[in-house]
């Protein structure tokens, strides 16, 4: 039986859900409030030659992304060219920098040079991280997480100790490395998982393998190439996209979602998948039909928000890599400002992406495309003068690193994006940028449910539900939600018989 499915939002998880639900023979309609797909992965064109990826810029876990295309008889290369970055990124410290090479053996040599025996320790760490990656990303994260019984497969059950679910990531890294630079280098990937490394399970060392071992990549044309490719795949399956459509309500009747109201018009559907912010989606329902009360959300630990600047420079910036992390100040102090003090940081850490070092398409010839990102606590006031203060701080440190002078005067384009923008554009709870923190208390079954508990045909997908934040997990989340809808179709058919 062919069902008519509404998908709210065309972020990565919505695009994935649309493709898989349409592939199963459903009539799929995607409703997006903006004029383009992508959600947080939208594209910004300046009008004077600069093209910015508005969100994701780290192309990690390429095999997971490749799996998506393979499921539809494609490969990523059918849509865009992937370039392996070398160096993968550079990390700036007060007393010297670390440039992470593409070659694993060269990375081992760097570790050994900083700490005797660390090269061998890196091998041991990565062997364990690879195991976690293979079990975690191939089995653990693919569950809908209705019950802990889903994790009783022989491999997952037998891997419980090896997955280090109960160990702190910080303590885990400390077992292998003592040099402070090496510890920061290994801890940094989990910052965007939404909590201090002290509170993230050691399971997430799989991130180190998914990044450092599998490489850091860049799709020529920008990350938005992935978005347009996923949209094409979904359309090939028959999915239909509707832009500039703001979904205002999910209409229900006797335990079922019967349709949606978008731009004032009621449209009837057999099932709904919400790729929109989970908390916001719940506000589209009557209070008694929501999975969670407001007090639930207030008690959650959210991943950071961030201050972003999209900058176009009318000259090249010497000595700047594609990805650069500025960690001259104390990591713990910045993390504390996000999760404990909930204030703007005194000595911020930040990230710089300069895709024009790799891709001539994203800036005019001889110019530079630069994306600055500084992690922040959610819920902060973010007036323009405050944003501008931190921009000048980041530019000053960028000048010190590169030897460039007076970068502010060389700007041809500037746009800021911060907490209140995440709220207005994505209805993001507290202005979060990366969903819920992947703490042990918010892992798997303990995340917000992918299924509405009161409505048999409403499902949720994206970074606030399983498996969590990030592009590869969001692709997986969309597939999980689509499978739930596809199973709903099978169950209906069986009942009809």
C-alpha positions as semicolon CSV with decimal commas, in nm:
position;residue;x (nm);y (nm);z (nm)
1;X;0,000;0,000;0,000
2;X;0,145;0,333;-0,106
3;X;0,139;0,594;0,172
4;X;0,150;0,971;0,138
5;X;0,427;1,102;0,363
6;X;0,498;1,459;0,475
7;X;0,853;1,545;0,578
8;X;0,897;1,870;0,770
9;X;1,235;2,026;0,693
10;X;1,500;1,950;0,432
11;X;1,811;1,937;0,647
12;X;2,046;1,641;0,608
13;X;1,817;1,407;0,804
14;X;1,510;1,524;0,610
15;X;1,684;1,469;0,277
16;X;1,790;1,122;0,387
17;X;1,441;1,034;0,514
18;X;1,287;1,159;0,189
19;X;1,514;0,941;-0,023
20;X;1,460;0,623;0,177
21;X;1,084;0,672;0,223
22;X;1,036;0,741;-0,149
23;X;1,255;0,445;-0,244
24;X;1,010;0,219;-0,058
25;X;0,728;0,334;-0,285
26;X;0,571;0,605;-0,072
27;X;0,452;0,937;-0,212
28;X;0,684;1,179;-0,032
29;X;0,644;1,555;0,002
30;X;0,914;1,765;0,175
31;X;0,815;2,104;0,320
32;X;1,095;2,355;0,379
33;X;1,051;2,703;0,529
34;X;1,351;2,843;0,340
35;X;1,397;2,888;-0,034
36;X;1,662;2,613;-0,057
37;X;1,734;2,273;0,096
38;X;1,998;2,192;0,355
39;X;1,882;2,334;0,687
40;X;2,197;2,419;0,881
41;X;2,392;2,308;0,572
42;X;2,243;2,580;0,352
43;X;2,450;2,793;0,117
44;X;2,506;3,169;0,135
45;X;2,598;3,369;-0,176
46;X;2,731;3,717;-0,104
47;X;2,638;3,879;-0,433
48;X;2,996;3,987;-0,494
49;X;3,154;3,652;-0,571
50;X;3,181;3,471;-0,237
51;X;2,999;3,141;-0,176
52;X;2,978;3,015;0,183
53;X;2,871;2,688;0,339
54;X;2,659;2,814;0,628
55;X;2,713;2,516;0,854
56;X;2,906;2,187;0,825
57;X;3,256;2,214;0,684
58;X;3,432;1,898;0,811
59;X;3,379;1,608;0,571
60;X;3,459;1,317;0,803
61;X;3,346;0,952;0,796
62;X;3,334;0,946;0,415
63;X;3,236;0,578;0,417
64;X;2,908;0,655;0,597
65;X;2,821;0,923;0,342
66;X;2,922;0,686;0,062
67;X;2,684;0,424;0,204
68;X;2,394;0,662;0,146
69;X;2,471;0,696;-0,223
70;X;2,541;0,324;-0,260
71;X;2,194;0,246;-0,126
72;X;2,054;0,417;-0,437
73;X;2,295;0,275;-0,693
74;X;2,521;0,580;-0,686
75;X;2,852;0,690;-0,548
76;X;2,951;1,033;-0,423
77;X;3,174;1,075;-0,730
78;X;2,862;1,078;-0,947
79;X;2,780;1,418;-0,801
80;X;3,096;1,589;-0,680
81;X;3,473;1,558;-0,659
82;X;3,617;1,480;-0,316
83;X;3,964;1,612;-0,234
84;X;4,169;1,468;0,051
85;X;4,316;1,758;0,250
86;X;4,685;1,754;0,336
87;X;4,738;1,874;0,598
88;X;4,402;1,776;0,737
89;X;4,412;2,079;0,966
90;X;4,647;2,289;1,176
91;X;4,614;2,345;1,550
92;X;4,762;2,668;1,691
93;X;4,912;2,670;2,040
94;X;5,094;2,944;2,232
95;X;5,424;2,762;2,204
96;X;5,413;2,607;1,858
97;X;5,165;2,449;1,621
98;X;5,067;2,098;1,514
99;X;4,983;2,039;1,150
100;X;4,798;1,708;1,117
101;X;4,918;1,535;0,798
102;X;4,718;1,312;0,567
103;X;4,972;1,033;0,619
104;X;4,910;0,829;0,933
105;X;5,279;0,738;0,958
106;X;5,372;1,106;0,951
107;X;5,117;1,169;1,227
108;X;5,278;0,892;1,433
109;X;5,614;1,059;1,390
110;X;5,472;1,388;1,522
111;X;5,332;1,210;1,828
112;X;5,663;1,036;1,892
113;X;5,856;1,362;1,859
114;X;5,640;1,526;2,125
115;X;5,632;1,232;2,365
116;X;5,853;0,925;2,369
117;X;5,643;0,614;2,306
118;X;5,339;0,814;2,191
119;X;5,366;0,681;1,835
120;X;5,314;0,325;1,955
121;X;5,040;0,444;2,189
122;X;4,866;0,608;1,893
123;X;4,862;0,270;1,717
124;X;4,699;0,110;2,021
125;X;4,451;0,395;2,060
126;X;4,353;0,386;1,693
127;X;4,318;0,007;1,690
128;X;4,062;0,038;1,969
129;X;3,901;0,343;1,804
130;X;3,866;0,150;1,479
131;X;3,685;-0,130;1,661
132;X;3,450;0,124;1,822
133;X;3,395;0,285;1,483
134;X;3,310;-0,043;1,313
135;X;3,071;-0,158;1,586
136;X;2,943;0,188;1,676
137;X;2,884;0,330;1,328
138;X;2,778;0,001;1,168
139;X;2,556;-0,143;1,440
140;X;2,516;0,071;1,751
141;X;2,391;0,390;1,581
142;X;2,154;0,220;1,337
143;X;1,896;0,128;1,602
144;X;1,567;0,315;1,644
145;X;1,625;0,288;2,020
146;X;1,273;0,198;2,128
147;X;1,422;-0,044;2,383
148;X;1,757;-0,155;2,523
149;X;1,672;-0,502;2,391
150;X;1,774;-0,379;2,045
151;X;2,135;-0,385;2,166
152;X;2,127;-0,749;2,265
153;X;2,283;-0,868;1,939
154;X;2,577;-1,102;2,004
155;X;2,832;-0,855;1,864
156;X;2,708;-0,549;2,054
157;X;2,657;-0,741;2,378
158;X;2,997;-0,902;2,345
159;X;3,152;-0,565;2,272
160;X;3,014;-0,382;2,575
161;X;3,345;-0,357;2,757
162;X;3,545;-0,278;2,443
163;X;3,308;0,007;2,359
164;X;3,405;0,186;2,684
165;X;3,059;0,329;2,737
166;X;3,121;0,393;3,105
167;X;3,466;0,552;3,076
168;X;3,521;0,928;3,056
169;X;3,672;1,035;2,725
170;X;3,921;1,262;2,904
171;X;4,038;0,987;3,136
172;X;4,054;0,748;2,844
173;X;4,281;0,980;2,642
174;X;4,492;1,029;2,954
175;X;4,568;0,657;2,966
176;X;4,750;0,688;2,635
177;X;4,904;1,036;2,625
178;X;5,046;1,276;2,882
179;X;5,172;1,561;2,662
180;X;4,915;1,844;2,688
181;X;4,919;1,918;2,314
182;X;4,852;1,556;2,226
183;X;4,571;1,537;2,476
184;X;4,405;1,850;2,334
185;X;4,452;1,717;1,982
186;X;4,273;1,394;2,072
187;X;4,001;1,568;2,276
188;X;3,904;1,840;2,031
189;X;3,673;1,629;1,804
190;X;3,430;1,562;2,090
191;X;3,380;1,930;2,182
192;X;3,108;1,953;1,922
193;X;2,940;1,643;2,062
194;X;2,814;1,878;2,327
195;X;2,986;1,837;2,660
196;X;3,317;1,850;2,834
197;X;3,547;1,559;2,743
198;X;3,505;1,460;3,109
199;X;3,136;1,381;3,045
200;X;3,155;1,223;2,701
201;X;3,181;0,840;2,692
202;X;3,511;0,700;2,565
203;X;3,307;0,527;2,294
204;X;3,348;0,848;2,097
205;X;3,715;0,786;2,035
206;X;3,555;0,649;1,719
207;X;3,556;1,016;1,610
208;X;3,936;1,016;1,613
209;X;3,939;0,717;1,382
210;X;3,665;0,857;1,160
211;X;3,870;1,175;1,123
212;X;4,242;1,121;1,159
213;X;4,258;0,769;1,015
214;X;3,994;0,798;0,741
215;X;4,103;1,148;0,651
216;X;3,958;1,496;0,622
217;X;3,796;1,563;0,286
218;X;3,645;1,851;0,094
219;X;3,379;1,833;-0,180
220;X;3,480;2,075;-0,457
221;X;3,218;2,346;-0,482
222;X;3,155;2,328;-0,108
223;X;2,964;2,115;0,141
224;X;2,642;2,228;-0,026
225;X;2,732;1,987;-0,308
226;X;2,636;1,706;-0,069
227;X;2,301;1,874;-0,005
228;X;2,217;1,912;-0,375
229;X;2,333;1,555;-0,441
230;X;2,108;1,415;-0,167
231;X;1,816;1,619;-0,302
232;X;1,877;1,477;-0,652
233;X;1,880;1,124;-0,514
234;X;1,555;1,186;-0,326
235;X;1,394;1,332;-0,639
236;X;1,509;1,033;-0,844
237;X;1,308;0,818;-0,602
238;X;1,004;1,041;-0,657
239;X;1,021;1,280;-0,360
240;X;0,869;1,623;-0,424
241;X;1,009;1,936;-0,258
242;X;0,807;2,241;-0,157
243;X;1,008;2,551;-0,056
244;X;0,904;2,867;0,130
245;X;0,653;2,649;0,316
246;X;0,626;2,714;0,691
247;X;0,452;2,427;0,867
248;X;0,230;2,581;1,135
249;X;0,052;2,279;1,282
250;X;0,037;1,901;1,276
251;X;-0,331;1,808;1,262
252;X;-0,439;1,495;1,451
253;X;-0,743;1,277;1,503
254;X;-0,795;0,973;1,726
255;X;-0,431;0,884;1,780
256;X;-0,306;0,965;1,432
257;X;-0,151;1,260;1,253
258;X;-0,389;1,328;0,967
259;X;-0,195;1,606;0,798
260;X;-0,024;1,943;0,832
261;X;-0,115;2,307;0,797
262;X;0,148;2,492;0,593
263;X;0,119;2,857;0,494
264;X;-0,241;2,845;0,613
265;X;-0,343;2,546;0,399
266;X;-0,439;2,203;0,533
267;X;-0,283;1,907;0,350
268;X;-0,374;1,547;0,431
269;X;-0,108;1,276;0,482
270;X;-0,083;0,917;0,601
271;X;0,228;0,979;0,812
272;X;0,462;1,262;0,912
273;X;0,839;1,266;0,961
274;X;0,966;1,578;1,136
275;X;1,323;1,675;1,050
276;X;1,259;2,013;1,212
277;X;1,389;2,094;1,561
278;X;1,233;1,833;1,793
279;X;1,121;2,080;2,060
280;X;0,970;2,308;1,796
281;X;0,793;2,016;1,628
282;X;0,626;1,934;1,958
283;X;0,485;2,289;1,975
284;X;0,300;2,211;1,651
285;X;0,095;1,958;1,851
286;X;-0,161;2,004;2,125
287;X;0,016;1,982;2,467
288;X;-0,137;1,645;2,560
289;X;0,007;1,489;2,242
290;X;0,367;1,593;2,299
291;X;0,628;1,342;2,407
292;X;0,793;1,579;2,653
293;X;0,696;1,869;2,877
294;X;0,891;2,194;2,885
295;X;1,062;2,088;3,208
296;X;1,217;1,793;3,022
297;X;1,391;2,022;2,773
298;X;1,514;2,256;3,045
299;X;1,693;1,964;3,209
300;X;1,868;1,843;2,893
301;X;2,236;1,911;2,830
302;X;2,264;2,081;2,494
303;X;2,562;2,093;2,263
304;X;2,701;2,442;2,205
305;X;2,568;2,720;1,996
306;X;2,827;2,932;1,818
307;X;2,921;3,268;1,678
308;X;2,993;3,244;1,306
309;X;3,134;3,505;1,071
310;X;3,125;3,469;0,694
311;X;3,406;3,688;0,560
312;X;3,527;3,776;0,212
313;X;3,878;3,926;0,192
314;X;3,996;4,113;-0,114
315;X;4,344;3,963;-0,091
316;X;4,507;3,629;-0,010
317;X;4,599;3,552;0,351
318;X;4,945;3,391;0,368
319;X;5,018;3,090;0,585
320;X;4,654;2,993;0,642
321;X;4,542;2,631;0,593
322;X;4,200;2,506;0,483
323;X;4,114;2,418;0,847
324;X;4,282;2,590;1,143
325;X;4,200;2,557;1,513
326;X;4,313;2,835;1,746
327;X;4,383;2,672;2,084
328;X;4,632;2,916;2,235
329;X;4,418;2,947;2,548
330;X;4,295;2,694;2,802
331;X;4,047;2,443;2,661
332;X;3,898;2,373;3,004
333;X;3,824;2,741;3,066
334;X;3,636;2,774;2,738
335;X;3,444;2,451;2,801
336;X;3,356;2,578;3,150
337;X;3,217;2,902;3,004
338;X;2,987;2,696;2,781
339;X;2,856;2,431;3,018
340;X;2,900;2,562;3,373
341;X;2,913;2,942;3,370
342;X;2,700;2,986;3,056
343;X;2,867;3,311;2,958
344;X;3,070;3,457;2,674
345;X;3,429;3,327;2,707
346;X;3,713;3,549;2,829
347;X;3,981;3,382;2,618
348;X;3,797;3,198;2,342
349;X;3,911;2,911;2,128
350;X;3,788;2,924;1,771
351;X;3,799;2,759;1,431
352;X;3,884;2,904;1,090
353;X;3,784;2,747;0,760
354;X;3,937;2,890;0,442
355;X;3,798;2,678;0,155
356;X;3,944;2,915;-0,107
357;X;4,283;2,757;-0,026
358;X;4,149;2,442;-0,195
359;X;3,862;2,560;-0,413
360;X;3,885;2,858;-0,653
361;X;3,507;2,852;-0,707
362;X;3,418;2,998;-0,367
363;X;3,585;3,342;-0,396
364;X;3,688;3,585;-0,672
365;X;4,038;3,533;-0,809
366;X;4,302;3,660;-0,567
367;X;4,048;3,681;-0,285
368;X;3,989;3,466;0,023
369;X;3,673;3,302;0,161
370;X;3,693;3,269;0,542
371;X;3,450;3,116;0,791
372;X;3,511;3,184;1,162
373;X;3,336;2,978;1,430
374;X;3,352;3,018;1,808
375;X;3,157;2,769;2,028
376;X;2,922;2,931;2,280
377;X;2,673;2,847;2,551
378;X;2,312;2,838;2,437
379;X;2,064;3,106;2,542
380;X;2,306;3,401;2,557
381;X;2,224;3,753;2,443
382;X;2,412;3,809;2,118
383;X;2,379;4,175;2,020
384;X;2,586;4,294;1,725
385;X;2,841;4,492;1,937
386;X;2,920;4,174;2,131
387;X;2,963;3,977;1,809
388;X;3,187;4,251;1,668
389;X;3,406;4,248;1,979
390;X;3,482;3,879;1,928
391;X;3,534;3,923;1,555
392;X;3,812;4,174;1,624
393;X;3,963;3,937;1,883
394;X;3,965;3,650;1,630
395;X;4,106;3,868;1,350
396;X;4,385;3,987;1,579
397;X;4,491;3,631;1,651
398;X;4,457;3,539;1,284
399;X;4,691;3,827;1,200
400;X;4,942;3,711;1,459
401;X;4,942;3,360;1,317
402;X;4,964;3,453;0,948
403;X;5,163;3,777;0,959
404;X;4,881;3,959;0,780
405;X;4,811;4,320;0,877
406;X;4,485;4,505;0,943
407;X;4,258;4,232;0,805
408;X;3,944;4,423;0,903
409;X;4,026;4,690;0,645
410;X;4,056;4,426;0,374
411;X;3,706;4,290;0,409
412;X;3,489;4,292;0,098
413;X;3,205;4,100;0,268
414;X;3,101;4,038;0,629
415;X;2,801;3,865;0,784
416;X;2,760;3,739;1,139
417;X;2,541;3,450;1,253
418;X;2,476;3,360;1,615
419;X;2,237;3,225;1,878
420;X;1,931;3,436;1,791
421;X;1,976;3,350;1,422
422;X;1,965;2,977;1,500
423;X;1,637;3,043;1,681
424;X;1,479;3,249;1,402
425;X;1,602;3,038;1,109
426;X;1,578;2,686;1,255
427;X;1,354;2,725;1,562
428;X;1,654;2,582;1,749
429;X;1,592;2,533;2,120
430;X;1,806;2,787;2,308
431;X;1,975;2,868;1,979
432;X;2,168;2,540;1,986
433;X;2,380;2,461;1,683
434;X;2,461;2,094;1,739
435;X;2,163;1,931;1,909
436;X;2,185;1,742;2,237
437;X;2,512;1,658;2,404
438;X;2,617;1,296;2,359
439;X;2,657;1,233;2,730
440;X;2,597;0,884;2,868
441;X;2,265;1,004;3,017
442;X;2,157;1,114;2,668
443;X;2,273;0,818;2,464
444;X;2,065;0,568;2,262
445;X;1,734;0,490;2,438
446;X;1,792;0,788;2,667
447;X;1,766;1,035;2,376
448;X;1,429;1,186;2,279
449;X;1,222;0,911;2,117
450;X;1,219;0,884;1,739
451;X;0,846;0,798;1,761
452;X;0,560;1,000;1,905
453;X;0,413;0,811;2,200
454;X;0,056;0,928;2,139
455;X;0,034;0,928;1,761
456;X;0,103;0,607;1,571
457;X;0,230;0,775;1,253
458;X;0,445;1,069;1,366
459;X;0,823;1,024;1,373
460;X;1,115;1,252;1,450
461;X;1,458;1,266;1,290
462;X;1,769;1,481;1,318
463;X;2,027;1,588;1,571
464;X;1,794;1,597;1,876
465;X;1,709;1,230;1,846
466;X;1,906;0,914;1,761
467;X;2,186;0,875;1,685
468;X;2,291;1,239;1,747
469;X;2,460;1,546;1,596
470;X;2,678;1,557;1,286
471;X;2,627;1,497;0,916
472;X;2,684;1,117;0,905
473;X;2,463;1,058;1,214
474;X;2,191;1,278;1,059
475;X;2,200;1,071;0,740
476;X;2,159;0,760;0,954
477;X;1,880;0,925;1,155
478;X;1,683;0,995;0,838
479;X;1,719;0,634;0,729
480;X;1,599;0,509;1,068
481;X;1,290;0,733;1,058
482;X;1,210;0,629;0,701
483;X;1,240;0,262;0,798
484;X;0,990;0,324;1,078
485;X;0,742;0,465;0,826
486;X;0,812;0,183;0,583
487;X;0,748;-0,073;0,858
488;X;0,427;0,111;0,942
489;X;0,316;0,049;0,585
490;X;0,394;-0,323;0,615
491;X;0,204;-0,348;0,944
492;X;-0,100;-0,182;0,788
493;X;-0,093;-0,425;0,497
494;X;-0,077;-0,718;0,735
495;X;-0,374;-0,585;0,934
496;X;-0,572;-0,534;0,614
497;X;-0,519;-0,900;0,527
